[in-house]
Amino acid sequence: MNQPIAQRYDLAFVLYPYARSPDQDLPAKRHKVVVVGGGPIGLATALDLGRQGVPVLLLDDHEGVGAGSRAICFAKRTLEICDRLGAAGPMLDKGVQWNVGKVFHDDRLLYDFNLSPEGGHAFPAFINLQQPYFEKFLHDAILAAQAEGAPIEIRGKNRVDAVTVADDHVSLDVTTPDGPYEVEADWLVACDGARSPLRTMMGLDFNGRVFEDNFLIADVRMKASFPTERWFWFEPHFKSGDSALLHKQPDDIWRIDFQLGWNIDRKKELEPANIRARVDAMLGPDVEYELAWTSIYTFQCRRMDRFRHGRVLFAGDSAHQVSPFGARGANSGIQDVDNLGWKLALVTQGKAPDSLLDTYDTERVQGADENILNSTRATDFITPKTPVSKMFRNAVLDLAASVPFARTIVNSGRLSVPCTYDGSTLNGADHPAMPGRTRPGSPCPDAPTPEGWLLQRLKGFTLLTLDAVAPDSVTAHGVTARRLDLSAGDNEALRARYLGDATQAVYLIRPDQHVAARWDRFDEAEVTAALSRALGHL
């Protein structure tokens, strides 16, 4: 999606240099799971499966992380997932944390907003962190997991050139610096990006919209006194585009986005002198800075019809694409990993039917459709295509300065939130007295407990009890949900988020920390049936 880079800074890591594998001297060896693509989604998939004891082989056509900051905004839910994978600590330490955003029209501040208005969460609403760092920290977590025995193997400079899908396995033709070889997989996870070669090899495509607009990224290195906030301008007074965005990153790097329009001369716009003219107009002529990385991008809101094709599962940008407005790309891809990892692990271990993987498709298609809808609305608002739509947009902006409801139109879908899987076949019983935010299908909100943050204590299937009597565990089809017993007492966060008007509660929580079912008391038959349902035994 990004166009050729005019200038870049050297933020790249060689993480898995090429080494000859014994597989290259043998007939095609069968692996339990093969992941193709060593970006953030592929690395997270391999890490999640390996930590669950599933042997996984990751193939990538490079040897690590490429240059350029690329994705930079990582949401709280992504950090919570990475924390479960053992990678969030360094991300939080390195990243620039922020909760506040400001919206301007011309030179007028319309309003600001706080994406984390309530306390009692371990992580901030967002961090800004260049994608190469994000990938490096995931790889560091893989190294730590390998040291503890996790069966994860990564092969760099192993390019997949052909794929053949059979009923019980997938065959891959792989090219290396030492020549070609073949490998087989019980299951293949395609994490090979927006231009997914695997998707093309299988004759599959996207459906959706391609937006007729161009945006210029200018990452600049400078010392600046701007606060650590997200600033967005409609029709900016510095006249450097129809809209503009400013974000702070680590290492004194600031991300600036300029909206350019559709009919542009890309080569001319990428000339350093022309980029500097835009940046100077924004920052002022006396600000010293260095152009670190620049690119022009267009964007699309599209997805595959299905994310599961037999033994092949697509995740991240290979399955769906959205505009960058809302930071939904990498964040939604990590949610794919969160949804797929436990399901694929249980299927490979024989503890769940492979039909459970169909719910990966339905739940994450729902998530993609939600992202595409909100991203499309935000993009249409930012880039009106007719005089009438622009008049409407500016009228909404004028109202937003003083009327709160208008701000929901301005902010529609702009920033990433996790999907609630309403209507999922895995959902069990609900209780009307409990809060809507923790209904079945929803991601569990964090809360402080005496022994640490709630989400950090949810391991695998969990039977969460609040002031309710229940056994230590419940088992169905060889899978056990272990009890986490908490007293709500004067813990306002727990009471507000999990009890509501109920006096006690029993929650069945999935390994991806989404609610499977909930009751106001424990009933062994009901809980066992809900666990069976969550395992795909419908």
XYZ file of C-alpha atoms in Angstrom, residues 1 211 298-302 317 320-330 332 367-373 375-376 379:
30
model
C 0.000 0.000 0.000
C -10.197 5.598 -1.639
C -3.247 5.517 -0.568
C -5.572 3.236 1.349
C -8.342 0.726 1.066
C -11.153 -0.643 3.205
C -11.455 -4.250 2.016
C -3.492 -7.366 6.538
C -8.379 -7.345 5.740
C -7.271 -3.760 5.205
C -8.549 -0.469 6.578
C -7.529 3.147 6.288
C -4.965 4.323 8.841
C -7.482 6.642 10.480
C -8.283 4.911 13.732
C -5.071 2.901 14.150
C -7.064 -0.219 13.250
C -4.587 -2.091 11.054
C -2.007 -3.710 13.316
C -7.068 -5.515 14.586
C -14.468 -7.549 13.735
C -13.205 -6.648 10.249
C -16.648 -5.439 9.153
C -16.894 -3.268 12.253
C -13.455 -1.806 11.567
C -14.211 -1.267 7.884
C -17.531 0.438 8.653
C -12.891 3.411 9.200
C -14.937 4.178 6.074
C -12.377 8.521 6.038
